[in-house]
Amino acid sequence: MVRPCNDIDNVLQQICQRLRKLEKSDSEKTEEIGRLNRIINQKNVEIHNLKTELANSKARVSELESQLDENDGSSPSSDKPEKNSSNSSVPPSKESIAAHELRRTKSLRKPSGRPSGGQSGHKGNTLQTVSTPNRIVRHEPEYCKCCGRPLGDVKYRKIRKTQIVDIKFVMETTEEQYYEKVCECGCVNNCDAPNCRIKYGDNLRALITYLSVVQCMPFKRIAELISDLCARKISEGTVQNILKESSKKASSAYEEIRKKVELSPVVGADETGAAVGKELHWNWIFQTDLLTYVYQMKSRGMEAIDSKFPNGLPNTTLVTDRHRSYFNMKVKNHQVCLAHLLRNAEYLNELDTEQDWSRRFIHLIGHAINIRRNQKITPRKVKIIKTKMKKLLGESLTHLDDEFEKFKKGILKLQEYLFTFLSDMHVPYDNNASERGVRKIKIK
């Protein structure tokens, strides 16, 4: 039985209210669904990035493992350790990823037992004040902080001073005017004037040369630096022209450096390859404590050395690696770079971990270096070291890998030049300084 509806308006009102509630609820659910969808999309992006990173990491691990397997002897093609900058003359730039990672955690240097950082007694550098500053700026109170009265006529008393050391980058333009004068005799007298409307000054030219030669900056970065600091545009072509002119002007000074190097008692030398166009050339360096002479040649043999030092270095102890050309030069004496030999011996350690011949060689060389460092050299100690080295090089190594015998034969040829540094305190035991000097050319 259906009951009659007496108040239609009330029923309709209740229905409308319920519909509004349903609409509001539906709107809130829609907003919540949108928020959840945005979170899901964000998580999907994060998951994708993590998957990509994981894939890259797996690829890198796989590459490292394969290279380590090759070095450990699992590769059928070779059972010898890989040569890198720690155990040979291979430069770091040509190392494999595995060798680079190994070098980060391994060093030929032995612990000194001293704490890291500056040592006790080390002389520090302190910024010093000057008696005549370029500019003085006064800081005087103008008003009283208490009552506000002006203090312009009040006597002052200096309480302290602070000097600020700074630099200014200002490109100045100097106009040089040239005049003529006519003498009573009728002669017209002119000043010698350059035939140009405008040019760059000597200080800027010197800065450009320094940035290119010493700091190894390319032309574009030099032009950008000067433009940013001085608010004055300069082209790369101008930079190149300035460097060419500086090179011509420096030729006489460069020849003077060569002559002084030729007469120096101790000289370090090295050479390194460089691509010139599409050909392999060689950068040569002959260096003293104060002078560096660098040049480039297509040859790596005596032709390159004779082109600059045709008479050799007759008064010089030459510090080099074992490159044959150096030992064909006319010199007073030689010192073989011991850093090279230590790296080569370290390779023998890795090649055969059971033997101790290469370890005894490293220990003997290290002992000689420590005697020199501690300045405890005596004729008896030098004789003992040379005797031990002679005995070590006299041992038979035929039961070991061929690399051992090859290394020993190379040392036997030059054994008289192993310990020159023990009889002359001016002679270093390595040519690391020359390697560092020629490295700038590689960077350039």
CSV table of C-alpha atoms in Angstrom, one decimal:
chain,number,residue,atom,x,y,z
A,1,MET,CA,0.0,0.0,0.0
A,2,VAL,CA,1.5,3.4,-1.0
A,3,ARG,CA,1.2,6.2,1.4
A,4,PRO,CA,0.2,9.6,0.1
A,5,CYS,CA,2.9,12.3,-0.1
A,6,ASN,CA,1.5,15.4,1.7
A,7,ASP,CA,4.5,17.7,1.3
A,8,ILE,CA,6.1,17.5,-2.1
A,9,ASP,CA,8.3,20.6,-1.6
A,10,ASN,CA,10.0,19.0,1.5
A,11,VAL,CA,10.7,15.8,-0.4
A,12,LEU,CA,12.2,17.7,-3.4
A,13,GLN,CA,14.3,19.8,-1.1
A,14,GLN,CA,15.7,16.6,0.6
A,15,ILE,CA,16.5,15.1,-2.8
A,16,CYS,CA,18.3,18.3,-3.9
A,17,GLN,CA,20.4,18.3,-0.7
A,18,ARG,CA,21.3,14.6,-1.3
A,19,LEU,CA,22.3,15.4,-4.9
A,20,ARG,CA,24.5,18.3,-3.8
A,21,LYS,CA,26.3,16.1,-1.2
A,22,LEU,CA,26.8,13.5,-3.9
A,23,GLU,CA,28.2,16.0,-6.3
A,24,LYS,CA,30.6,17.4,-3.6
A,25,SER,CA,31.7,13.9,-2.8
A,26,ASP,CA,32.3,13.1,-6.4
A,27,SER,CA,34.3,16.3,-6.9
A,28,GLU,CA,36.5,15.5,-3.9
A,29,LYS,CA,37.1,12.0,-5.2
A,30,THR,CA,38.0,13.4,-8.6
A,31,GLU,CA,40.6,15.8,-7.0
A,32,GLU,CA,42.0,12.9,-5.0
A,33,ILE,CA,42.3,10.7,-8.1
A,34,GLY,CA,44.1,13.5,-9.9
A,35,ARG,CA,46.5,13.9,-6.9
A,36,LEU,CA,47.2,10.2,-6.8
A,37,ASN,CA,47.8,10.1,-10.6
A,38,ARG,CA,50.4,12.9,-10.3
A,39,ILE,CA,52.2,11.0,-7.5
A,40,ILE,CA,52.1,7.8,-9.7
A,41,ASN,CA,53.6,9.7,-12.6
A,42,GLN,CA,56.3,11.2,-10.4
A,43,LYS,CA,57.2,7.7,-9.1
A,44,ASN,CA,57.3,6.3,-12.6
A,45,VAL,CA,59.9,9.0,-13.6
A,46,GLU,CA,62.0,8.2,-10.5
A,47,ILE,CA,61.8,4.4,-11.3
A,48,HIS,CA,62.8,5.1,-14.9
A,49,ASN,CA,65.8,7.1,-13.7
A,50,LEU,CA,66.8,4.5,-11.2
A,51,LYS,CA,66.6,1.7,-13.9
A,52,THR,CA,68.8,3.8,-16.2
A,53,GLU,CA,71.3,4.4,-13.5
A,54,LEU,CA,71.3,0.8,-12.5
A,55,ALA,CA,71.9,-0.3,-16.2
A,56,ASN,CA,74.8,2.1,-16.5
A,57,SER,CA,76.3,0.9,-13.3
A,58,LYS,CA,76.0,-2.7,-14.4
A,59,ALA,CA,77.7,-1.9,-17.7
A,60,ARG,CA,80.6,-0.1,-15.9
A,61,VAL,CA,81.0,-3.0,-13.4
A,62,SER,CA,81.0,-5.5,-16.3
A,63,GLU,CA,83.6,-3.5,-18.1
A,64,LEU,CA,85.8,-3.3,-15.0
A,65,GLU,CA,85.4,-7.0,-14.3
A,66,SER,CA,86.4,-7.9,-17.8
A,67,GLN,CA,89.5,-5.7,-17.7
A,68,LEU,CA,90.4,-7.1,-14.2
A,69,ASP,CA,89.9,-10.6,-15.5
A,70,GLU,CA,92.3,-9.8,-18.4
A,71,ASN,CA,94.9,-8.5,-15.9
A,72,ASP,CA,94.5,-11.5,-13.6
A,73,GLY,CA,95.4,-13.8,-16.4
A,74,SER,CA,91.9,-15.2,-17.2
A,75,SER,CA,92.3,-14.0,-20.8
A,76,PRO,CA,93.8,-16.6,-23.0
A,77,SER,CA,95.7,-13.9,-25.0
A,78,SER,CA,98.0,-12.7,-22.2
A,79,ASP,CA,98.8,-13.6,-18.6
A,80,LYS,CA,100.9,-10.5,-17.9
A,81,PRO,CA,99.7,-7.5,-15.8
A,82,GLU,CA,98.6,-4.4,-17.6
A,83,LYS,CA,101.2,-1.6,-17.9
A,84,ASN,CA,100.1,1.8,-16.5
A,85,SER,CA,101.6,5.0,-15.1
A,86,SER,CA,102.4,3.3,-11.8
A,87,ASN,CA,104.5,0.4,-13.2
A,88,SER,CA,105.8,1.8,-16.5
A,89,SER,CA,106.2,5.0,-18.6
A,90,VAL,CA,102.6,4.8,-19.9
A,91,PRO,CA,101.0,8.2,-19.3
A,92,PRO,CA,97.8,8.4,-17.2
A,93,SER,CA,95.9,9.7,-20.2
A,94,LYS,CA,96.3,6.3,-21.9
A,95,GLU,CA,95.4,4.1,-18.9
A,96,SER,CA,92.3,1.9,-18.9
A,97,ILE,CA,89.5,2.5,-16.5
A,98,ALA,CA,90.6,-0.4,-14.3
A,99,ALA,CA,94.2,0.9,-14.1
A,100,HIS,CA,93.0,4.4,-13.3
A,101,GLU,CA,90.8,3.0,-10.5
A,102,LEU,CA,93.8,1.0,-9.2
A,103,ARG,CA,96.1,3.9,-9.3
A,104,ARG,CA,93.8,6.0,-7.1
A,105,THR,CA,94.3,3.6,-4.2
A,106,LYS,CA,97.9,2.5,-4.8
A,107,SER,CA,101.1,4.5,-4.7
A,108,LEU,CA,104.8,3.9,-4.9
A,109,ARG,CA,105.4,6.3,-2.0
A,110,LYS,CA,106.0,4.7,1.3
A,111,PRO,CA,104.3,6.1,4.5
A,112,SER,CA,106.6,8.7,6.2
A,113,GLY,CA,105.1,8.3,9.6
A,114,ARG,CA,104.5,12.0,9.9
A,115,PRO,CA,101.0,13.6,10.2
A,116,SER,CA,99.4,15.0,7.1
A,117,GLY,CA,99.4,18.7,6.4
A,118,GLY,CA,102.0,21.3,7.4
A,119,GLN,CA,104.8,20.0,9.5
A,120,SER,CA,106.1,21.6,12.8
A,121,GLY,CA,108.6,24.3,12.0
A,122,HIS,CA,107.3,24.9,8.5
A,123,LYS,CA,107.7,28.6,7.6
A,124,GLY,CA,104.4,30.2,6.8
A,125,ASN,CA,103.5,33.2,4.7
A,126,THR,CA,101.7,36.2,6.2
A,127,LEU,CA,100.2,39.1,4.4
A,128,GLN,CA,102.3,42.1,5.3
A,129,THR,CA,101.3,45.8,5.5
A,130,VAL,CA,103.1,48.5,3.5
A,131,SER,CA,104.4,51.8,4.7
A,132,THR,CA,103.2,53.8,1.7
A,133,PRO,CA,99.7,52.6,0.5
A,134,ASN,CA,98.5,53.6,-2.9
A,135,ARG,CA,95.4,55.2,-1.6
A,136,ILE,CA,94.1,56.3,1.9
A,137,VAL,CA,90.4,56.3,2.7
A,138,ARG,CA,89.3,58.1,6.0
A,139,HIS,CA,86.4,56.8,8.0
A,140,GLU,CA,85.3,59.5,10.5
A,141,PRO,CA,82.1,59.7,12.5
A,142,GLU,CA,79.9,62.6,11.2
A,143,TYR,CA,77.3,62.7,14.0
A,144,CYS,CA,77.2,61.8,17.7
A,145,LYS,CA,75.4,58.5,18.2
A,146,CYS,CA,74.0,59.8,21.5
A,147,CYS,CA,72.8,63.4,21.0
A,148,GLY,CA,73.1,63.8,17.2
A,149,ARG,CA,75.4,66.8,17.2
A,150,PRO,CA,77.6,67.2,14.0
A,151,LEU,CA,81.2,66.2,14.6
A,152,GLY,CA,82.8,67.9,11.6
A,153,ASP,CA,84.9,70.4,13.7
A,154,VAL,CA,85.8,68.0,16.5
A,155,LYS,CA,89.4,66.8,16.7
A,156,TYR,CA,89.9,63.2,15.7
A,157,ARG,CA,92.2,60.4,17.0
A,158,LYS,CA,93.2,57.5,14.8
A,159,ILE,CA,92.3,54.2,16.6
A,160,ARG,CA,93.4,51.6,14.0
A,161,LYS,CA,94.1,51.1,10.4
A,162,THR,CA,93.3,48.2,8.0
A,163,GLN,CA,95.0,47.7,4.6
A,164,ILE,CA,93.1,46.0,1.8
A,165,VAL,CA,95.2,44.4,-1.0
A,166,ASP,CA,93.2,44.2,-4.2
A,167,ILE,CA,93.7,44.5,-8.0
A,168,LYS,CA,92.0,46.6,-10.6
A,169,PHE,CA,91.4,45.6,-14.2
A,170,VAL,CA,91.4,48.9,-16.2
A,171,MET,CA,92.3,49.2,-19.8
A,172,GLU,CA,93.8,52.6,-20.3
A,173,THR,CA,94.2,54.4,-23.6
A,174,THR,CA,97.3,56.6,-24.0
A,175,GLU,CA,97.5,59.0,-26.9
A,176,GLU,CA,101.0,59.7,-28.0
A,177,GLN,CA,101.2,62.9,-30.1
A,178,TYR,CA,104.2,63.6,-32.4
A,179,TYR,CA,105.3,67.0,-33.5
A,180,GLU,CA,107.8,68.5,-35.9
A,181,LYS,CA,110.0,71.6,-35.5
A,182,VAL,CA,111.6,73.7,-38.3
A,183,CYS,CA,115.1,74.9,-37.6
A,184,GLU,CA,116.3,78.4,-38.6
A,185,CYS,CA,118.5,76.6,-41.1
A,186,GLY,CA,115.3,75.3,-42.8
A,187,CYS,CA,115.6,71.7,-41.7
A,188,VAL,CA,112.3,70.0,-40.7
A,189,ASN,CA,112.8,67.8,-37.6
A,190,ASN,CA,110.3,65.0,-37.0
A,191,CYS,CA,110.0,62.5,-34.1
A,192,ASP,CA,110.1,58.9,-35.0
A,193,ALA,CA,106.5,57.8,-35.0
A,194,PRO,CA,105.0,54.3,-35.6
A,195,ASN,CA,103.1,53.9,-38.8
A,196,CYS,CA,99.8,52.9,-37.2
A,197,ARG,CA,96.6,54.6,-36.0
A,198,ILE,CA,96.1,52.5,-32.8
A,199,LYS,CA,97.9,49.5,-31.3
A,200,TYR,CA,97.9,47.4,-28.1
A,201,GLY,CA,100.5,48.2,-25.4
A,202,ASP,CA,103.4,46.2,-24.1
A,203,ASN,CA,101.7,45.3,-20.8
A,204,LEU,CA,98.6,43.8,-22.5
A,205,ARG,CA,100.9,41.9,-25.0
A,206,ALA,CA,102.9,40.5,-22.1
A,207,LEU,CA,99.7,39.4,-20.3
A,208,ILE,CA,98.4,37.6,-23.5
A,209,THR,CA,101.8,35.8,-23.9
A,210,TYR,CA,101.8,34.8,-20.3
A,211,LEU,CA,98.3,33.4,-20.4
A,212,SER,CA,99.0,31.4,-23.5
A,213,VAL,CA,102.5,30.1,-22.8
A,214,VAL,CA,102.5,29.7,-19.0
A,215,GLN,CA,98.8,29.1,-18.2
A,216,CYS,CA,98.1,27.1,-21.4
A,217,MET,CA,94.9,29.0,-22.2
A,218,PRO,CA,93.5,28.7,-25.8
A,219,PHE,CA,92.9,31.8,-27.9
A,220,LYS,CA,89.2,32.0,-27.3
A,221,ARG,CA,89.4,31.9,-23.5
A,222,ILE,CA,92.1,34.6,-23.6
A,223,ALA,CA,89.9,36.8,-25.6
A,224,GLU,CA,86.9,36.2,-23.3
A,225,LEU,CA,89.0,36.8,-20.2
A,226,ILE,CA,90.3,40.2,-21.4
A,227,SER,CA,86.8,41.2,-22.6
A,228,ASP,CA,85.1,40.2,-19.3
A,229,LEU,CA,87.7,41.9,-17.0
A,230,CYS,CA,88.4,45.0,-19.1
A,231,ALA,CA,85.1,45.5,-20.9
A,232,ARG,CA,87.1,45.8,-24.2
A,233,LYS,CA,86.6,43.3,-27.1
A,234,ILE,CA,89.7,41.6,-28.5
A,235,SER,CA,89.6,39.0,-31.3
A,236,GLU,CA,91.2,35.6,-31.4
A,237,GLY,CA,93.1,36.7,-34.5
A,238,THR,CA,94.6,39.6,-32.6
A,239,VAL,CA,95.7,37.2,-29.8
A,240,GLN,CA,97.4,35.0,-32.5
A,241,ASN,CA,99.2,38.0,-34.1
A,242,ILE,CA,100.4,39.2,-30.7
A,243,LEU,CA,101.8,35.8,-29.9
A,244,LYS,CA,103.6,35.6,-33.2
A,245,GLU,CA,105.2,39.0,-32.7
A,246,SER,CA,106.2,38.1,-29.1
A,247,SER,CA,107.8,34.9,-30.4
A,248,LYS,CA,109.9,36.9,-32.9
A,249,LYS,CA,111.0,39.4,-30.2
A,250,ALA,CA,111.9,36.6,-27.8
A,251,SER,CA,114.1,34.7,-30.3
A,252,SER,CA,117.4,36.4,-29.2
A,253,ALA,CA,116.5,35.8,-25.5
A,254,TYR,CA,115.6,32.2,-26.2
A,255,GLU,CA,119.0,31.6,-27.9
A,256,GLU,CA,120.7,33.1,-24.8
A,257,ILE,CA,118.8,30.5,-22.7
A,258,ARG,CA,120.0,27.7,-24.9
A,259,LYS,CA,123.6,28.9,-24.5
A,260,LYS,CA,123.3,29.0,-20.7
A,261,VAL,CA,121.7,25.6,-20.6
A,262,GLU,CA,124.6,24.3,-22.7
A,263,LEU,CA,127.1,25.5,-20.2
A,264,SER,CA,125.2,24.4,-17.1
A,265,PRO,CA,126.8,21.7,-14.8
A,266,VAL,CA,123.5,19.8,-14.3
A,267,VAL,CA,120.7,19.5,-16.9
A,268,GLY,CA,117.5,17.4,-16.9
A,269,ALA,CA,116.1,16.3,-20.3
A,270,ASP,CA,113.0,14.6,-21.6
A,271,GLU,CA,110.9,14.3,-24.7
A,272,THR,CA,107.2,13.6,-25.5
A,273,GLY,CA,105.2,13.0,-28.6
A,274,ALA,CA,102.7,15.5,-30.0
A,275,ALA,CA,100.4,15.6,-33.0
A,276,VAL,CA,101.3,18.4,-35.4
A,277,GLY,CA,98.7,18.4,-38.1
A,278,LYS,CA,98.5,14.7,-38.9
A,279,GLU,CA,102.1,13.9,-38.2
A,280,LEU,CA,103.8,12.8,-35.0
A,281,HIS,CA,106.4,15.3,-33.8
A,282,TRP,CA,108.5,15.4,-30.6
A,283,ASN,CA,108.7,18.1,-27.9
A,284,TRP,CA,112.1,18.2,-26.3
A,285,ILE,CA,113.0,19.9,-23.0
A,286,PHE,CA,116.4,20.7,-21.5
A,287,GLN,CA,116.1,22.2,-18.1
A,288,THR,CA,118.1,23.5,-15.1
A,289,ASP,CA,116.9,24.8,-11.8
A,290,LEU,CA,116.4,28.3,-13.3
A,291,LEU,CA,116.2,27.8,-17.1
A,292,THR,CA,113.9,25.9,-19.4
A,293,TYR,CA,114.6,25.4,-23.1
A,294,VAL,CA,111.9,23.7,-25.1
A,295,TYR,CA,111.7,23.0,-28.8
A,296,GLN,CA,109.8,20.7,-31.3
A,297,MET,CA,111.2,18.4,-33.9
A,298,LYS,CA,109.9,15.7,-36.2
A,299,SER,CA,112.8,13.4,-35.1
A,300,ARG,CA,113.2,11.6,-31.8
A,301,GLY,CA,116.9,10.7,-32.4
A,302,MET,CA,120.3,12.4,-32.5
A,303,GLU,CA,119.2,14.6,-35.4
A,304,ALA,CA,116.8,16.5,-33.0
A,305,ILE,CA,119.5,16.9,-30.3
A,306,ASP,CA,122.3,17.9,-32.7
A,307,SER,CA,120.1,20.6,-34.3
A,308,LYS,CA,120.2,22.6,-31.0
A,309,PHE,CA,123.3,21.2,-29.2
A,310,PRO,CA,125.7,20.2,-32.0
A,311,ASN,CA,128.6,20.1,-29.5
A,312,GLY,CA,126.7,18.2,-26.9
A,313,LEU,CA,126.8,19.2,-23.2
A,314,PRO,CA,130.5,18.6,-22.4
A,315,ASN,CA,130.4,20.2,-19.0
A,316,THR,CA,127.1,18.7,-17.9
A,317,THR,CA,125.8,15.8,-15.9
A,318,LEU,CA,122.6,14.9,-17.8
A,319,VAL,CA,119.7,13.5,-15.9
A,320,THR,CA,117.3,11.5,-18.2
A,321,ASP,CA,115.4,8.3,-18.7
A,322,ARG,CA,117.1,5.4,-20.6
A,323,HIS,CA,116.3,6.8,-24.1
A,324,ARG,CA,119.4,5.8,-26.2
A,325,SER,CA,119.9,9.2,-27.9
A,326,TYR,CA,120.8,10.9,-24.5
A,327,PHE,CA,123.7,8.4,-24.0
A,328,ASN,CA,125.1,9.1,-27.5
A,329,MET,CA,125.6,12.8,-26.5
A,330,LYS,CA,128.9,14.2,-25.5
A,331,VAL,CA,128.4,14.9,-21.8
A,332,LYS,CA,130.5,15.0,-18.6
A,333,ASN,CA,128.4,12.4,-16.8
A,334,HIS,CA,124.9,10.8,-16.7
A,335,GLN,CA,122.3,10.1,-14.0
A,336,VAL,CA,119.6,7.6,-14.9
A,337,CYS,CA,116.2,8.6,-13.6
A,338,LEU,CA,115.5,6.2,-10.7
A,339,ALA,CA,111.8,7.0,-10.7
A,340,HIS,CA,111.5,5.2,-14.1
A,341,LEU,CA,113.4,2.2,-12.8
A,342,LEU,CA,111.2,1.9,-9.7
A,343,ARG,CA,108.1,1.9,-11.8
A,344,ASN,CA,109.6,-0.8,-14.1
A,345,ALA,CA,110.5,-2.9,-11.1
A,346,GLU,CA,107.0,-2.5,-9.7
A,347,TYR,CA,105.7,-4.0,-12.9
A,348,LEU,CA,108.0,-7.0,-12.3
A,349,ASN,CA,106.5,-7.3,-8.8
A,350,GLU,CA,103.0,-7.6,-10.3
A,351,LEU,CA,104.3,-10.0,-13.0
A,352,ASP,CA,105.6,-12.5,-10.5
A,353,THR,CA,104.5,-12.1,-6.9
A,354,GLU,CA,106.5,-15.2,-5.7
A,355,GLN,CA,110.0,-13.9,-6.6
A,356,ASP,CA,111.8,-11.2,-4.5
A,357,TRP,CA,114.5,-10.0,-6.9
A,358,SER,CA,112.6,-6.9,-8.0
A,359,ARG,CA,111.6,-6.2,-4.4
A,360,ARG,CA,115.3,-6.3,-3.4
A,361,PHE,CA,116.1,-4.0,-6.3
A,362,ILE,CA,113.5,-1.5,-5.1
A,363,HIS,CA,114.7,-1.7,-1.5
A,364,LEU,CA,118.3,-1.0,-2.6
A,365,ILE,CA,117.3,2.0,-4.7
A,366,GLY,CA,115.1,3.4,-2.0
A,367,HIS,CA,117.9,3.0,0.6
A,368,ALA,CA,120.3,5.0,-1.6
A,369,ILE,CA,117.7,7.7,-2.0
A,370,ASN,CA,117.1,7.9,1.8
A,371,ILE,CA,120.8,8.2,2.4
A,372,ARG,CA,120.9,11.2,0.0
A,373,ARG,CA,117.8,12.8,1.6
A,374,ASN,CA,119.1,12.5,5.1
A,375,GLN,CA,122.5,13.8,3.9
A,376,LYS,CA,124.3,10.8,5.5
A,377,ILE,CA,126.5,9.9,2.6
A,378,THR,CA,129.9,8.4,3.3
A,379,PRO,CA,132.3,6.7,0.9
A,380,ARG,CA,131.8,3.4,2.7
A,381,LYS,CA,128.0,3.6,2.4
A,382,VAL,CA,128.3,4.3,-1.3
A,383,LYS,CA,130.7,1.4,-1.8
A,384,ILE,CA,128.4,-1.0,0.0
A,385,ILE,CA,125.4,0.1,-2.2
A,386,LYS,CA,127.3,-0.3,-5.4
A,387,THR,CA,128.6,-3.7,-4.3
A,388,LYS,CA,125.1,-4.9,-3.5
A,389,MET,CA,123.8,-3.6,-6.8
A,390,LYS,CA,126.6,-5.4,-8.7
A,391,LYS,CA,125.8,-8.6,-6.9
A,392,LEU,CA,122.1,-8.2,-7.5
A,393,LEU,CA,122.7,-7.6,-11.3
A,394,GLY,CA,125.0,-10.7,-11.3
A,395,GLU,CA,122.2,-13.1,-10.3
A,396,SER,CA,120.7,-15.4,-12.9
A,397,LEU,CA,117.1,-14.7,-13.7
A,398,THR,CA,116.6,-17.3,-16.4
A,399,HIS,CA,114.1,-19.1,-14.3
A,400,LEU,CA,111.8,-16.1,-14.3
A,401,ASP,CA,109.8,-14.4,-17.0
A,402,ASP,CA,111.8,-12.9,-20.0
A,403,GLU,CA,110.8,-9.4,-18.7
A,404,PHE,CA,113.2,-9.8,-15.8
A,405,GLU,CA,116.2,-10.7,-17.9
A,406,LYS,CA,115.3,-7.8,-20.3
A,407,PHE,CA,115.1,-5.4,-17.5
A,408,LYS,CA,118.4,-6.6,-15.9
A,409,LYS,CA,120.3,-6.3,-19.2
A,410,GLY,CA,119.0,-2.7,-19.7
A,411,ILE,CA,120.3,-1.8,-16.2
A,412,LEU,CA,123.7,-3.5,-16.8
A,413,LYS,CA,124.4,-1.2,-19.8
A,414,LEU,CA,123.9,1.9,-17.6
A,415,GLN,CA,124.8,0.6,-14.1
A,416,GLU,CA,127.7,3.1,-13.8
A,417,TYR,CA,125.1,6.0,-13.9
A,418,LEU,CA,122.8,4.7,-11.2
A,419,PHE,CA,124.3,6.4,-8.2
A,420,THR,CA,125.9,9.6,-9.7
A,421,PHE,CA,123.7,11.6,-7.3
A,422,LEU,CA,125.5,10.1,-4.3
A,423,SER,CA,128.8,11.8,-5.3
A,424,ASP,CA,127.3,15.1,-6.4
A,425,MET,CA,124.7,16.8,-4.2
A,426,HIS,CA,123.6,19.0,-7.1
A,427,VAL,CA,122.5,16.1,-9.2
A,428,PRO,CA,118.9,14.9,-8.6
A,429,TYR,CA,118.0,11.2,-8.7
A,430,ASP,CA,115.1,11.6,-11.1
A,431,ASN,CA,114.1,13.8,-14.1
A,432,ASN,CA,110.6,14.5,-12.7
A,433,ALA,CA,111.2,18.3,-13.1
A,434,SER,CA,111.7,17.8,-16.8
A,435,GLU,CA,108.6,15.7,-17.1
A,436,ARG,CA,106.6,18.4,-15.3
A,437,GLY,CA,108.1,21.0,-17.6
A,438,VAL,CA,107.2,19.2,-20.8
A,439,ARG,CA,103.8,18.3,-19.6
A,440,LYS,CA,102.6,21.9,-20.1
A,441,ILE,CA,103.1,21.4,-23.9
A,442,LYS,CA,100.9,18.3,-23.7
A,443,ILE,CA,98.2,20.3,-21.9
A,444,LYS,CA,98.5,23.1,-24.5
